[in-house]
Amino acid sequence: MGIFNVSSHKQQALRERMTRFGVRESDLDERFIRSGGRGGQNVNKVATCVYLKHRPTGIEVKCQRERSQSLNRFLARRILVDKVEAMVLGKKSAEQQRREKIRRQKRRRSRRSKEKMLGDKKLRSRKKENRRKVRQSDE
C-alpha cells in the first residue's frame, strides 16, 4: 500500500500511464471538497471529494465515489488520465465505445423483434383467413 491506499501494482500502472501521456503531478491543481450523499458521519466530517484540474489541457475531474479520500485521489487521477488519453489519441474513449456498442446491440435487437412480430402477424392473418366461411357459388 502506498500513498493512495491501493496496491503498489495499480499505483505503478497509473504512474506509467501518467508519464506516457505527459501528465505530471506538478501540472495538477488538487482540492478537497466535503462530499455529500451516502457515507454517514465520515462523509459529513471529512473532505473526501477530490477535485483535480490539469492546467495544460484545462480538464477538470471531480471524484467522490468512495468514502476514503486517498482512494478518491487515485480514482480522480485515473479518470483524468483516461480523459487526457482520449483527447491526445483523438479516438473515442472506452466509455463512448461501450455506449455505442450497447446502442448497436439494441438496434439489432429491435430489428429482430420487429421481424418476429411481423411473422406472428402473418401467421395470425392466415389462421383468421382459414376460419372464414367458404362461400358456395350458385350453380
PDB file of C-alpha atoms in Angstrom:
ATOM      1  CA  MET A   1       0.000   0.000   0.000  1.00  0.00           C
ATOM      2  CA  GLY A   2       1.316   3.415  -0.924  1.00  0.00           C
ATOM      3  CA  ILE A   3       0.054   6.970  -0.764  1.00  0.00           C
ATOM      4  CA  PHE A   4      -3.271   6.179  -2.440  1.00  0.00           C
ATOM      5  CA  ASN A   5      -4.302   3.211  -0.276  1.00  0.00           C
ATOM      6  CA  VAL A   6      -4.312   0.865  -3.305  1.00  0.00           C
ATOM      7  CA  SER A   7      -1.901  -1.876  -4.326  1.00  0.00           C
ATOM      8  CA  SER A   8       1.561  -0.838  -5.490  1.00  0.00           C
ATOM      9  CA  HIS A   9       0.895  -2.604  -8.800  1.00  0.00           C
ATOM     10  CA  LYS A  10      -2.086  -0.314  -9.519  1.00  0.00           C
ATOM     11  CA  GLN A  11      -0.127   2.768  -8.470  1.00  0.00           C
ATOM     12  CA  GLN A  12       2.764   1.793 -10.740  1.00  0.00           C
ATOM     13  CA  ALA A  13       0.373   1.274 -13.673  1.00  0.00           C
ATOM     14  CA  LEU A  14      -1.173   4.703 -13.048  1.00  0.00           C
ATOM     15  CA  ARG A  15       2.255   6.372 -12.838  1.00  0.00           C
ATOM     16  CA  GLU A  16       3.273   4.772 -16.147  1.00  0.00           C
ATOM     17  CA  ARG A  17       0.090   5.956 -17.862  1.00  0.00           C
ATOM     18  CA  MET A  18       0.569   9.460 -16.472  1.00  0.00           C
ATOM     19  CA  THR A  19       4.136   9.655 -17.831  1.00  0.00           C
ATOM     20  CA  ARG A  20       3.051   8.151 -21.171  1.00  0.00           C
ATOM     21  CA  PHE A  21       0.517  10.944 -21.698  1.00  0.00           C
ATOM     22  CA  GLY A  22       2.607  13.700 -20.154  1.00  0.00           C
ATOM     23  CA  VAL A  23       0.501  14.258 -17.043  1.00  0.00           C
ATOM     24  CA  ARG A  24       2.802  15.474 -14.256  1.00  0.00           C
ATOM     25  CA  GLU A  25       1.818  15.916 -10.625  1.00  0.00           C
ATOM     26  CA  SER A  26       3.178  19.477 -10.817  1.00  0.00           C
ATOM     27  CA  ASP A  27       0.596  20.273 -13.554  1.00  0.00           C
ATOM     28  CA  LEU A  28      -2.315  19.243 -11.337  1.00  0.00           C
ATOM     29  CA  ASP A  29      -4.340  21.521  -9.081  1.00  0.00           C
ATOM     30  CA  GLU A  30      -5.822  19.375  -6.344  1.00  0.00           C
ATOM     31  CA  ARG A  31      -8.542  20.473  -3.918  1.00  0.00           C
ATOM     32  CA  PHE A  32     -10.593  18.599  -1.391  1.00  0.00           C
ATOM     33  CA  ILE A  33     -14.280  19.285  -1.008  1.00  0.00           C
ATOM     34  CA  ARG A  34     -16.729  17.907   1.510  1.00  0.00           C
ATOM     35  CA  SER A  35     -18.827  15.406  -0.379  1.00  0.00           C
ATOM     36  CA  GLY A  36     -22.456  14.569   0.204  1.00  0.00           C
ATOM     37  CA  GLY A  37     -24.640  11.519  -0.127  1.00  0.00           C
ATOM     38  CA  ARG A  38     -24.060   8.109   1.426  1.00  0.00           C
ATOM     39  CA  GLY A  39     -21.150   7.558   3.792  1.00  0.00           C
ATOM     40  CA  GLY A  40     -22.532   8.735   7.098  1.00  0.00           C
ATOM     41  CA  GLN A  41     -20.558  10.770   9.608  1.00  0.00           C
ATOM     42  CA  ASN A  42     -17.271  10.173   7.771  1.00  0.00           C
ATOM     43  CA  VAL A  43     -18.528  11.908   4.634  1.00  0.00           C
ATOM     44  CA  ASN A  44     -20.039  14.760   6.620  1.00  0.00           C
ATOM     45  CA  LYS A  45     -16.878  15.471   8.631  1.00  0.00           C
ATOM     46  CA  VAL A  46     -14.029  14.736   6.210  1.00  0.00           C
ATOM     47  CA  ALA A  47     -13.452  16.402   2.840  1.00  0.00           C
ATOM     48  CA  THR A  48     -13.436  13.150   0.847  1.00  0.00           C
ATOM     49  CA  CYS A  49     -14.386  14.587  -2.542  1.00  0.00           C
ATOM     50  CA  VAL A  50     -11.344  15.236  -4.734  1.00  0.00           C
ATOM     51  CA  TYR A  51     -11.230  17.943  -7.422  1.00  0.00           C
ATOM     52  CA  LEU A  52      -8.394  17.806  -9.958  1.00  0.00           C
ATOM     53  CA  LYS A  53      -7.574  20.248 -12.715  1.00  0.00           C
ATOM     54  CA  HIS A  54      -4.917  19.583 -15.332  1.00  0.00           C
ATOM     55  CA  ARG A  55      -3.619  23.064 -16.138  1.00  0.00           C
ATOM     56  CA  PRO A  56      -2.134  22.396 -19.621  1.00  0.00           C
ATOM     57  CA  THR A  57      -5.333  20.858 -21.032  1.00  0.00           C
ATOM     58  CA  GLY A  58      -7.899  22.502 -18.750  1.00  0.00           C
ATOM     59  CA  ILE A  59      -9.521  19.141 -17.998  1.00  0.00           C
ATOM     60  CA  GLU A  60     -11.350  19.075 -14.661  1.00  0.00           C
ATOM     61  CA  VAL A  61     -12.317  15.970 -12.706  1.00  0.00           C
ATOM     62  CA  LYS A  62     -14.335  15.573  -9.536  1.00  0.00           C
ATOM     63  CA  CYS A  63     -14.461  12.226  -7.734  1.00  0.00           C
ATOM     64  CA  GLN A  64     -16.486  11.306  -4.668  1.00  0.00           C
ATOM     65  CA  ARG A  65     -17.109   7.639  -5.454  1.00  0.00           C
ATOM     66  CA  GLU A  66     -15.567   6.209  -2.272  1.00  0.00           C
ATOM     67  CA  ARG A  67     -15.627   7.160   1.422  1.00  0.00           C
ATOM     68  CA  SER A  68     -11.828   7.316   1.541  1.00  0.00           C
ATOM     69  CA  GLN A  69     -10.090  10.497   0.407  1.00  0.00           C
ATOM     70  CA  SER A  70      -6.919   8.648  -0.626  1.00  0.00           C
ATOM     71  CA  LEU A  71      -8.882   6.214  -2.797  1.00  0.00           C
ATOM     72  CA  ASN A  72     -10.776   9.110  -4.397  1.00  0.00           C
ATOM     73  CA  ARG A  73      -7.435  10.800  -5.142  1.00  0.00           C
ATOM     74  CA  PHE A  74      -6.293   7.685  -7.002  1.00  0.00           C
ATOM     75  CA  LEU A  75      -9.594   7.307  -8.893  1.00  0.00           C
ATOM     76  CA  ALA A  76      -9.631  11.001  -9.856  1.00  0.00           C
ATOM     77  CA  ARG A  77      -6.156  10.692 -11.360  1.00  0.00           C
ATOM     78  CA  ARG A  78      -7.187   7.596 -13.263  1.00  0.00           C
ATOM     79  CA  ILE A  79     -10.267   9.356 -14.680  1.00  0.00           C
ATOM     80  CA  LEU A  80      -8.163  12.384 -15.610  1.00  0.00           C
ATOM     81  CA  VAL A  81      -5.624  10.222 -17.462  1.00  0.00           C
ATOM     82  CA  ASP A  82      -8.494   8.498 -19.316  1.00  0.00           C
ATOM     83  CA  LYS A  83      -9.762  11.893 -20.478  1.00  0.00           C
ATOM     84  CA  VAL A  84      -6.292  13.081 -21.489  1.00  0.00           C
ATOM     85  CA  GLU A  85      -5.749   9.822 -23.378  1.00  0.00           C
ATOM     86  CA  ALA A  86      -8.997  10.248 -25.282  1.00  0.00           C
ATOM     87  CA  MET A  87      -8.028  13.827 -26.140  1.00  0.00           C
ATOM     88  CA  VAL A  88      -4.436  13.029 -27.142  1.00  0.00           C
ATOM     89  CA  LEU A  89      -5.205   9.970 -29.231  1.00  0.00           C
ATOM     90  CA  GLY A  90      -8.208  11.667 -30.782  1.00  0.00           C
ATOM     91  CA  LYS A  91     -10.124   8.446 -30.563  1.00  0.00           C
ATOM     92  CA  LYS A  92     -13.265   7.577 -28.754  1.00  0.00           C
ATOM     93  CA  SER A  93     -12.841   6.777 -25.109  1.00  0.00           C
ATOM     94  CA  ALA A  94     -13.581   3.316 -23.775  1.00  0.00           C
ATOM     95  CA  GLU A  95     -16.765   4.663 -22.196  1.00  0.00           C
ATOM     96  CA  GLN A  96     -18.019   6.066 -25.511  1.00  0.00           C
ATOM     97  CA  GLN A  97     -17.179   2.801 -27.282  1.00  0.00           C
ATOM     98  CA  ARG A  98     -19.128   0.871 -24.640  1.00  0.00           C
ATOM     99  CA  ARG A  99     -22.165   3.165 -25.081  1.00  0.00           C
ATOM    100  CA  GLU A 100     -22.070   2.834 -28.868  1.00  0.00           C
ATOM    101  CA  LYS A 101     -21.772  -0.942 -28.637  1.00  0.00           C
ATOM    102  CA  ILE A 102     -24.882  -1.081 -26.458  1.00  0.00           C
ATOM    103  CA  ARG A 103     -26.696   1.214 -28.893  1.00  0.00           C
ATOM    104  CA  ARG A 104     -25.799  -1.076 -31.816  1.00  0.00           C
ATOM    105  CA  GLN A 105     -26.911  -4.153 -29.888  1.00  0.00           C
ATOM    106  CA  LYS A 106     -30.253  -2.558 -29.088  1.00  0.00           C
ATOM    107  CA  ARG A 107     -30.749  -1.519 -32.703  1.00  0.00           C
ATOM    108  CA  ARG A 108     -30.042  -5.072 -33.874  1.00  0.00           C
ATOM    109  CA  ARG A 109     -32.325  -6.484 -31.214  1.00  0.00           C
ATOM    110  CA  SER A 110     -35.215  -4.224 -32.235  1.00  0.00           C
ATOM    111  CA  ARG A 111     -34.878  -5.256 -35.884  1.00  0.00           C
ATOM    112  CA  ARG A 112     -35.021  -8.921 -34.874  1.00  0.00           C
ATOM    113  CA  SER A 113     -38.041  -8.358 -32.673  1.00  0.00           C
ATOM    114  CA  LYS A 114     -39.778  -6.447 -35.479  1.00  0.00           C
ATOM    115  CA  GLU A 115     -39.251  -9.340 -37.895  1.00  0.00           C
ATOM    116  CA  LYS A 116     -40.618 -11.768 -35.310  1.00  0.00           C
ATOM    117  CA  MET A 117     -43.623  -9.545 -34.696  1.00  0.00           C
ATOM    118  CA  LEU A 118     -44.377  -9.324 -38.425  1.00  0.00           C
ATOM    119  CA  GLY A 119     -44.051 -13.100 -38.750  1.00  0.00           C
ATOM    120  CA  ASP A 120     -46.550 -13.570 -35.916  1.00  0.00           C
ATOM    121  CA  LYS A 121     -48.953 -11.120 -37.580  1.00  0.00           C
ATOM    122  CA  LYS A 122     -48.800 -13.043 -40.872  1.00  0.00           C
ATOM    123  CA  LEU A 123     -49.433 -16.323 -39.072  1.00  0.00           C
ATOM    124  CA  ARG A 124     -52.431 -14.838 -37.264  1.00  0.00           C
ATOM    125  CA  SER A 125     -53.885 -13.460 -40.516  1.00  0.00           C
ATOM    126  CA  ARG A 126     -53.552 -16.891 -42.173  1.00  0.00           C
ATOM    127  CA  LYS A 127     -55.381 -18.508 -39.241  1.00  0.00           C
ATOM    128  CA  LYS A 128     -58.213 -15.982 -39.498  1.00  0.00           C
ATOM    129  CA  GLU A 129     -58.348 -16.423 -43.254  1.00  0.00           C
ATOM    130  CA  ASN A 130     -58.788 -20.166 -42.797  1.00  0.00           C
ATOM    131  CA  ARG A 131     -61.659 -19.594 -40.326  1.00  0.00           C
ATOM    132  CA  ARG A 132     -63.714 -17.632 -42.839  1.00  0.00           C
ATOM    133  CA  LYS A 133     -66.878 -19.192 -44.119  1.00  0.00           C
ATOM    134  CA  VAL A 134     -66.476 -20.612 -47.514  1.00  0.00           C
ATOM    135  CA  ARG A 135     -68.975 -19.111 -49.960  1.00  0.00           C
ATOM    136  CA  GLN A 136     -70.587 -21.549 -52.215  1.00  0.00           C
ATOM    137  CA  SER A 137     -71.423 -20.326 -55.611  1.00  0.00           C
ATOM    138  CA  ASP A 138     -74.951 -20.827 -57.025  1.00  0.00           C
ATOM    139  CA  GLU A 139     -74.740 -23.480 -59.630  1.00  0.00           C
TER     140      GLU A 139
END
